[in-house]
Coordinates of C-alpha atoms and ligand atoms in Angstrom, one line a residue:
X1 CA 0.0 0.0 0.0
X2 CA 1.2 3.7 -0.7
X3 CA -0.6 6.4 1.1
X4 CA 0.5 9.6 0.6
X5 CA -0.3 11.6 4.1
X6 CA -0.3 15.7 4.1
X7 CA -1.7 16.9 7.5
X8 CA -4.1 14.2 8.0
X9 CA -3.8 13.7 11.4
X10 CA -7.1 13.2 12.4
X11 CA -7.6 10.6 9.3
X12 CA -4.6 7.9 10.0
X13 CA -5.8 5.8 12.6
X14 CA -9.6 5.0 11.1
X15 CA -8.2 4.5 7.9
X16 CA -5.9 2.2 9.6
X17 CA -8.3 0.6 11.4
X18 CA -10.9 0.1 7.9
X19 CA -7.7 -1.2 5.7
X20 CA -5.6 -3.2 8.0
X21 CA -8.2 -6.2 8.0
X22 CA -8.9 -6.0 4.0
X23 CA -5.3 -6.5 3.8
X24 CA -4.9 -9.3 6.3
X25 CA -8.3 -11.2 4.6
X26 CA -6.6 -10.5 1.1
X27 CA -2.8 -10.7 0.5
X28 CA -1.0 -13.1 1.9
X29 CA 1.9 -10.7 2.9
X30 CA 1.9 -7.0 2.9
X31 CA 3.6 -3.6 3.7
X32 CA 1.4 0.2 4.4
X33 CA 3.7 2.4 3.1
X34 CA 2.8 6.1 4.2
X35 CA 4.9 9.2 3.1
X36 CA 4.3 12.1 5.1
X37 CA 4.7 15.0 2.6
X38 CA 5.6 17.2 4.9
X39 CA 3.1 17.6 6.9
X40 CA 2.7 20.7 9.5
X41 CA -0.1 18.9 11.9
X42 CA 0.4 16.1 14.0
X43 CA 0.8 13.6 11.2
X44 CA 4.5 12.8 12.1
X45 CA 3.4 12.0 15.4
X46 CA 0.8 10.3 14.8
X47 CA 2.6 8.2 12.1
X48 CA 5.1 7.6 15.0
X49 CA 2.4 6.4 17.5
X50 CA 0.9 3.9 14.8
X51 CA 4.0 2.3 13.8
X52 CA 4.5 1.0 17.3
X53 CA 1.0 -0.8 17.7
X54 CA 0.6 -1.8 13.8
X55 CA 3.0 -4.3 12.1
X56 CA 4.3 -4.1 8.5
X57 CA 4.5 -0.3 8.6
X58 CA 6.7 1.7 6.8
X59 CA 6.6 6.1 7.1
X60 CA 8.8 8.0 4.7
X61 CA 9.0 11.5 5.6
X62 CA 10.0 14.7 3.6
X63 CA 11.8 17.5 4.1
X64 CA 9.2 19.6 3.2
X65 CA 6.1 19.6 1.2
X66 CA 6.3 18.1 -2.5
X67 CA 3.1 17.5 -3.3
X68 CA 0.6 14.4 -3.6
X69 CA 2.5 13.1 -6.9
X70 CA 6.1 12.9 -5.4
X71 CA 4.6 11.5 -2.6
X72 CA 3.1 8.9 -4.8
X73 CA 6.2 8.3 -6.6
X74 CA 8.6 7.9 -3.6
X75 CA 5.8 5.4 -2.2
X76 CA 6.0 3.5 -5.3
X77 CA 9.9 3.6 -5.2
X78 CA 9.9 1.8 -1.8
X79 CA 7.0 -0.5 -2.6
X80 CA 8.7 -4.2 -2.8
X81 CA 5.8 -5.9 -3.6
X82 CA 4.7 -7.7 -6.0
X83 CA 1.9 -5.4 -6.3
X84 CA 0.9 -1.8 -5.2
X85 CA -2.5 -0.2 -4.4
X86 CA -2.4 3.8 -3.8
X87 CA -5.2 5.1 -1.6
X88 CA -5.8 8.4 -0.2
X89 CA -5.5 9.2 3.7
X90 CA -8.5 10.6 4.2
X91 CA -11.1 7.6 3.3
X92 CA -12.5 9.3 0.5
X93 CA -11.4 6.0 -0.9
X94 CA -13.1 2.7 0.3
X95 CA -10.5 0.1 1.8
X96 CA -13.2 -2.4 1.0
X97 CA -12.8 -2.1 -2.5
X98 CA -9.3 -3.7 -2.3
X99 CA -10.6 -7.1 -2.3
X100 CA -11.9 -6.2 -6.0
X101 CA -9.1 -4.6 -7.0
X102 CA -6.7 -7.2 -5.9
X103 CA -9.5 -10.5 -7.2
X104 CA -9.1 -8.4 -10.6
X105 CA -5.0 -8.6 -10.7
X106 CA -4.9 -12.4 -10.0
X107 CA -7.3 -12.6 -13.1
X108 CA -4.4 -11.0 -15.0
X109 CA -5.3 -7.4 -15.3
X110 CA -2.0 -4.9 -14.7
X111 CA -3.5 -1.6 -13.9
X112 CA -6.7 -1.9 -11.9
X113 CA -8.0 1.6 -11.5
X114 CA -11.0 2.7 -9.3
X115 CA -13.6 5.1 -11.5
X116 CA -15.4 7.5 -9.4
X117 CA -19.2 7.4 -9.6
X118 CA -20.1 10.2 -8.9
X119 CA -18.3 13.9 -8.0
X120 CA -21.1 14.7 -6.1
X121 CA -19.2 15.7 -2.5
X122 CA -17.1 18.4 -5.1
X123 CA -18.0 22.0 -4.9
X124 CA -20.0 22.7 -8.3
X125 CA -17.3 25.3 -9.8
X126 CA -14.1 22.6 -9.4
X127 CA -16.4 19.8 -10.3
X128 CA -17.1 22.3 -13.5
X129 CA -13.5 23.1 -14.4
X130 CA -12.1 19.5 -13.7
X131 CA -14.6 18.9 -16.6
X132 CA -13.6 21.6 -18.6
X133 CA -9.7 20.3 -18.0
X134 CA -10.5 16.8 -19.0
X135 CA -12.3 17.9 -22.2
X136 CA -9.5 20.1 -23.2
X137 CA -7.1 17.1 -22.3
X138 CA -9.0 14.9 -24.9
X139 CA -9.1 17.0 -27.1
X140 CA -5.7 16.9 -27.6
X141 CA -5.7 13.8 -28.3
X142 CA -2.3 12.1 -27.3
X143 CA -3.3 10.5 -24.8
X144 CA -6.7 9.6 -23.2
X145 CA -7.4 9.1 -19.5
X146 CA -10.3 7.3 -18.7
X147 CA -13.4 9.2 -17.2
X148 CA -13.2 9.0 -13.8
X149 CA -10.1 7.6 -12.9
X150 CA -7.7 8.8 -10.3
X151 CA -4.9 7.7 -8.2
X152 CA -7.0 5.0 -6.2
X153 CA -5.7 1.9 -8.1
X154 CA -3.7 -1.3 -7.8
X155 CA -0.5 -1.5 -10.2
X156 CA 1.7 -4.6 -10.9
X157 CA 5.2 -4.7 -10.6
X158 CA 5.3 -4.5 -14.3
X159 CA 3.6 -1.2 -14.6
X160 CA 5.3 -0.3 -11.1
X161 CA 8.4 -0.8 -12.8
X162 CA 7.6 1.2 -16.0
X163 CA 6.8 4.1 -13.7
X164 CA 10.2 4.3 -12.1
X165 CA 11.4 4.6 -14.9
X166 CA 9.6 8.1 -15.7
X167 CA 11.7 10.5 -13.8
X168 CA 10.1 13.6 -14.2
X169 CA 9.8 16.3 -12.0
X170 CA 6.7 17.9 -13.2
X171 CA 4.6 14.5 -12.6
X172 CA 1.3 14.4 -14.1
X173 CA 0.5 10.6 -12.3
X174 CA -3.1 10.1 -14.0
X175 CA -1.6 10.7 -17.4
X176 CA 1.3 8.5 -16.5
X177 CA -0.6 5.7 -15.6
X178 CA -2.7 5.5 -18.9
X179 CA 0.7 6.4 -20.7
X180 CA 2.1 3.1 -19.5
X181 CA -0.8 1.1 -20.8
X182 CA -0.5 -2.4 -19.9
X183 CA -3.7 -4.5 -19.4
X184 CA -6.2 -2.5 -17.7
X185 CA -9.6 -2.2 -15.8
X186 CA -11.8 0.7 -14.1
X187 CA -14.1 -0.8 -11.0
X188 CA -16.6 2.2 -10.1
X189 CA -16.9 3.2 -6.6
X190 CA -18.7 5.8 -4.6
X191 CA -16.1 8.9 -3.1
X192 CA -16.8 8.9 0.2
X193 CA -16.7 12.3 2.2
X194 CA -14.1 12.9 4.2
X195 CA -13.4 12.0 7.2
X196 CA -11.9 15.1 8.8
X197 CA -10.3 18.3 7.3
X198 CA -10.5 19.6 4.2
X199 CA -9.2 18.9 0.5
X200 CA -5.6 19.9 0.5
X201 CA -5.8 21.2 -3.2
X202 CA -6.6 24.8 -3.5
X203 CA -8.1 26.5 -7.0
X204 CA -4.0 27.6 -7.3
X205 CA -2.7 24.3 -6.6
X206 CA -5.2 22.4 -9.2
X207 CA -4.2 25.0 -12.0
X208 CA -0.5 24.3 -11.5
X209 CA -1.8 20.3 -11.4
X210 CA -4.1 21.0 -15.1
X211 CA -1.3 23.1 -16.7
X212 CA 1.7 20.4 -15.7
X213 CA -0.7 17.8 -17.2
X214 CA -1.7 19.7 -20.7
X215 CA 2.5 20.7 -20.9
X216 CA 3.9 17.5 -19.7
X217 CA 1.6 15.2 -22.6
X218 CA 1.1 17.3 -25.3
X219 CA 3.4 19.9 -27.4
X220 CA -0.1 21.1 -29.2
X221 CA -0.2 24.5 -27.2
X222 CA 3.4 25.2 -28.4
X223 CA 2.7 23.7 -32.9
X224 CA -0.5 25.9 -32.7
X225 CA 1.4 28.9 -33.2
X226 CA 2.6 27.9 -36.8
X227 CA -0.8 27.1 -38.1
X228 CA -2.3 30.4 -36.2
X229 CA 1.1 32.6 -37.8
X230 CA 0.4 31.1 -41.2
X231 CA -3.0 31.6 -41.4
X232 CA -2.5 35.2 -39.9
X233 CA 0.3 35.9 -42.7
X234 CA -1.7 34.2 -45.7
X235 CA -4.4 36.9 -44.4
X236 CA -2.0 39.9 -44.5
X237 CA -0.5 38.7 -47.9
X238 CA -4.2 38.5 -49.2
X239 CA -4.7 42.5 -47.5
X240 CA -1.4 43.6 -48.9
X241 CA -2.7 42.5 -52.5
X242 CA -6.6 43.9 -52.1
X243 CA -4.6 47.3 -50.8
X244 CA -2.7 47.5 -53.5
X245 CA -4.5 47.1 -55.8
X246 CA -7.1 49.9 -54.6
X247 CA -4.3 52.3 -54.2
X248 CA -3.2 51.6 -57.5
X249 CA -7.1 52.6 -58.9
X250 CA -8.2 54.8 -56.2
X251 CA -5.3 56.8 -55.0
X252 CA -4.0 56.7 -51.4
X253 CA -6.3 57.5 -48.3
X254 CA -5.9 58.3 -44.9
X255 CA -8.8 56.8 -42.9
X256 CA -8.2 53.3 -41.0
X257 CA -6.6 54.4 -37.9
X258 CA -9.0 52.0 -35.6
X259 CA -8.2 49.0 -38.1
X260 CA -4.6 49.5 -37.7
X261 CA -4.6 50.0 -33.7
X262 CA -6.8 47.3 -32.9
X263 CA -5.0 45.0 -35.3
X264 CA -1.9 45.5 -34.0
X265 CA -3.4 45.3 -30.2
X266 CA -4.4 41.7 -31.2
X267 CA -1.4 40.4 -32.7
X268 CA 0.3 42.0 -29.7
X269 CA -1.5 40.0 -27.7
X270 CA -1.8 36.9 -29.7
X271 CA 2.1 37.2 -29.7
X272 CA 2.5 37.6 -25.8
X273 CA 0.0 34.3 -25.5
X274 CA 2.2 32.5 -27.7
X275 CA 5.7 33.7 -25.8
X276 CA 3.9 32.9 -22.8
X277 CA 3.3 29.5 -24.1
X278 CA 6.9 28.8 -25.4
X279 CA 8.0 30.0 -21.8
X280 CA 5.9 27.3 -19.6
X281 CA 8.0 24.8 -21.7
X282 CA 11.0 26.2 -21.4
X283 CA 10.1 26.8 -17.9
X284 CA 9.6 23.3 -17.4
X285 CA 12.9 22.0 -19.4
X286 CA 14.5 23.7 -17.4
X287 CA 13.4 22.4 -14.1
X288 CA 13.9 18.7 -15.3
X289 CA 17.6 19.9 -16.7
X290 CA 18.7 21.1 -13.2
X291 CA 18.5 17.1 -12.4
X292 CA 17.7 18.1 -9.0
X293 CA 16.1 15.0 -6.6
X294 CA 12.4 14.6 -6.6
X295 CA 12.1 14.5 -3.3
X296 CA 14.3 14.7 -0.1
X297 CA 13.7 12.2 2.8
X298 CA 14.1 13.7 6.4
X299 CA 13.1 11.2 8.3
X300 CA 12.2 6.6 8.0
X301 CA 11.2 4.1 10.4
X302 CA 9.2 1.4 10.5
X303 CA 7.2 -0.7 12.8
X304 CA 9.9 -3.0 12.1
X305 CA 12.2 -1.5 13.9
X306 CA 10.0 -0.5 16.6
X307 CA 9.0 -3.7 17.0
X308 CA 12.8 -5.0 16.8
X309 CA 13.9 -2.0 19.7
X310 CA 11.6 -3.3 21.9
X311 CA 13.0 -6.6 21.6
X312 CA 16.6 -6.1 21.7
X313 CA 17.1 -3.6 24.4
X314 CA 17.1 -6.2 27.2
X315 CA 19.5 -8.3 25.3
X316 CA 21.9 -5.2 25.0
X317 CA 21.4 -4.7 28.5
X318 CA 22.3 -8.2 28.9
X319 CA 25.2 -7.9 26.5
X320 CA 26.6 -4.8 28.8
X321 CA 26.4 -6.8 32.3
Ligands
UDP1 N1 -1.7 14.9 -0.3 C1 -0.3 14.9 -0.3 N2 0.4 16.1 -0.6 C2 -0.3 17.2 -1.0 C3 -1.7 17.2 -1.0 C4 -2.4 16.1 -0.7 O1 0.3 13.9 0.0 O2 0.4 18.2 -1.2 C5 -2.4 13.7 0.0 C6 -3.5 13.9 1.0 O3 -3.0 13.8 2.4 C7 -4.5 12.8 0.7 C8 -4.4 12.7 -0.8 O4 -3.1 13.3 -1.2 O5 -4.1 11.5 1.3 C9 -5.5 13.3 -1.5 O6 -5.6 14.7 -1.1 P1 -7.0 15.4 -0.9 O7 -8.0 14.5 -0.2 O8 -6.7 16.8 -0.3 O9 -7.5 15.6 -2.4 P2 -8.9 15.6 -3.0 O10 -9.6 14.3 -2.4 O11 -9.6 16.8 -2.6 O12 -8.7 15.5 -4.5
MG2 MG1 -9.6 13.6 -0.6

């Protein structure tokens, strides 16, 4: 399991206490993997506490906050199974539904990915312009996600593998996952509400998330600019021609100050847009170029090695007498 954990203090120990015995009915040997990305609430703590009382538990905590994809990618860096299900902290994801997803990947599928039913516990205007984002996605055309589909999914060690092997920065997970193909299957479920706090993902935060996702799987925004700049020039060579001409029979005259300013207010514009465009690309090669780590870990421990401390300090004690 890989759960990525961002102040969710109030959310670890009933999620906990709903996954741990799907996992014991289910899988004959597991590990939870939970990467505190940088949490500021009692997470840590919490994580800490856990660990003692629950076996196969692994925390991996950052040095700050990278966000829900790093988190997700570090999780699935660890992750030594043969195997991985993602699921969110906060229960909007049913534990239950891991039985499914796992019954589905001994019948051979790679990518079992859970399809929301419904968005119905989203505010109406993000509910709106995650539409809007997804139609625009499509419309590009390079690569299609499935309706509905999120992080809540099981992955096989083959498409595990083929992930690690992506080592971008600027990590658009949901297109990654449908970029890696592999034999695939959506299983619908309800989205919960959840159980305490609040969505960590602000109006800011999601554009960042749409406009990583558009840059990162399609180079469309930056080969519109050709077709656009042709069509624009084939339109002032067809001007040029029709002025000409009517200068040629008519004689000069003055009038068309509005046409010229507002023409060259739009191609002003329609020239910043496109600069603008180039520069969130170069913007983003040069994040990836820098090579800099994903992610930087602060803190591990498991319940492993809680377990094993409890065990071994009477035999160093032992050891010392
Ligand atoms: N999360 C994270 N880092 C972040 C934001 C979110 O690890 O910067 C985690 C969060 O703790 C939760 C999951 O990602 O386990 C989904 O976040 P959230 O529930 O806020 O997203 P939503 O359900 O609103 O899409
Ligand atoms: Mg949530």
């Amino acid at each position: 399991m890989v759960v990525p954990i961002f102040n969710e203090a109030g959310n670890i120990e009933a999620m906990l206490r709903r996954l741990v015995p799907v996992l014991s009915q289910n899988a004959s040997s597991y590990e939870i993997i939970f990467v505190d990305d940088g949490s500021k609430d009692d997470s840590l703590a919490k994580l800490h506490a856990v660990s003692a009382t629950t076996a196969h538990l692994q925390v991996i905590s950052f040095s700050r906050n990278f966000g829900k994809e790093v988190a997700i990618a570090a999780g699935i860096d660890r992750a030594q199974g043969a195997a991985a299900i993602i699921l969110d902290a906060d229960l909007q994801h049913p534990p239950e539904l891991i039985a499914e997803f796992i019954a589905l990947w001994r019948q051979g599928y790679k990518n079992v990915y859970g399809v929301r039913a419904d968005r119905e516990n989203e505010a109406p205007l993000r509910r709106y312009l995650t539409d809007k984002f997804y139609k625009i996605f499509e419309s590009f055309g390079e690569t299609l996600l499935p309706p509905g589909a999120g992080d809540f999914r099981l992955l096989d060690r083959l498409a595990l593998d083929a992930l690690k092997q992506m080592p971008e920065r600027a990590r658009f997970t949901k297109g990654l996952y449908a970029w890696i193909g592999f034999k695939s299957v959506g299983v619908s479920f309800h989205v919960a509400e959840r159980e305490s706090g609040e969505s960590k993902f602000s109006y800011r935060k999601l554009t960042r998330f749409a406009f990583d996702g558009l840059t990162s799987f399609s180079t469309l925004p930056l080969k519109v600019w050709t077709y656009l700049g042709t069509l624009v020039s084939l339109f002032a060579i067809g001007m040029a021609t029709l002025v000409l001409f009517q200068t040629l029979i008519y004689g000069s005259d003055v009038p068309g100050y509005a046409t010229i300013v507002i023409s060259i207010m739009f191609f002003s514009g329609v020239q910043i847009i496109s600069l603008g465009i180039l520069g969130e690309y170069i913007g983003r090669i040069f994040a990836e170029v820098k090579r800099r780590p994903m992610y930087l870990i602060a803190e591990e421990f498991s319940s492993e090695s809680a377990a094993s401390d409890a065990v071994s300090a009477p035999e160093r004690q032992m050891t010392h007498v």
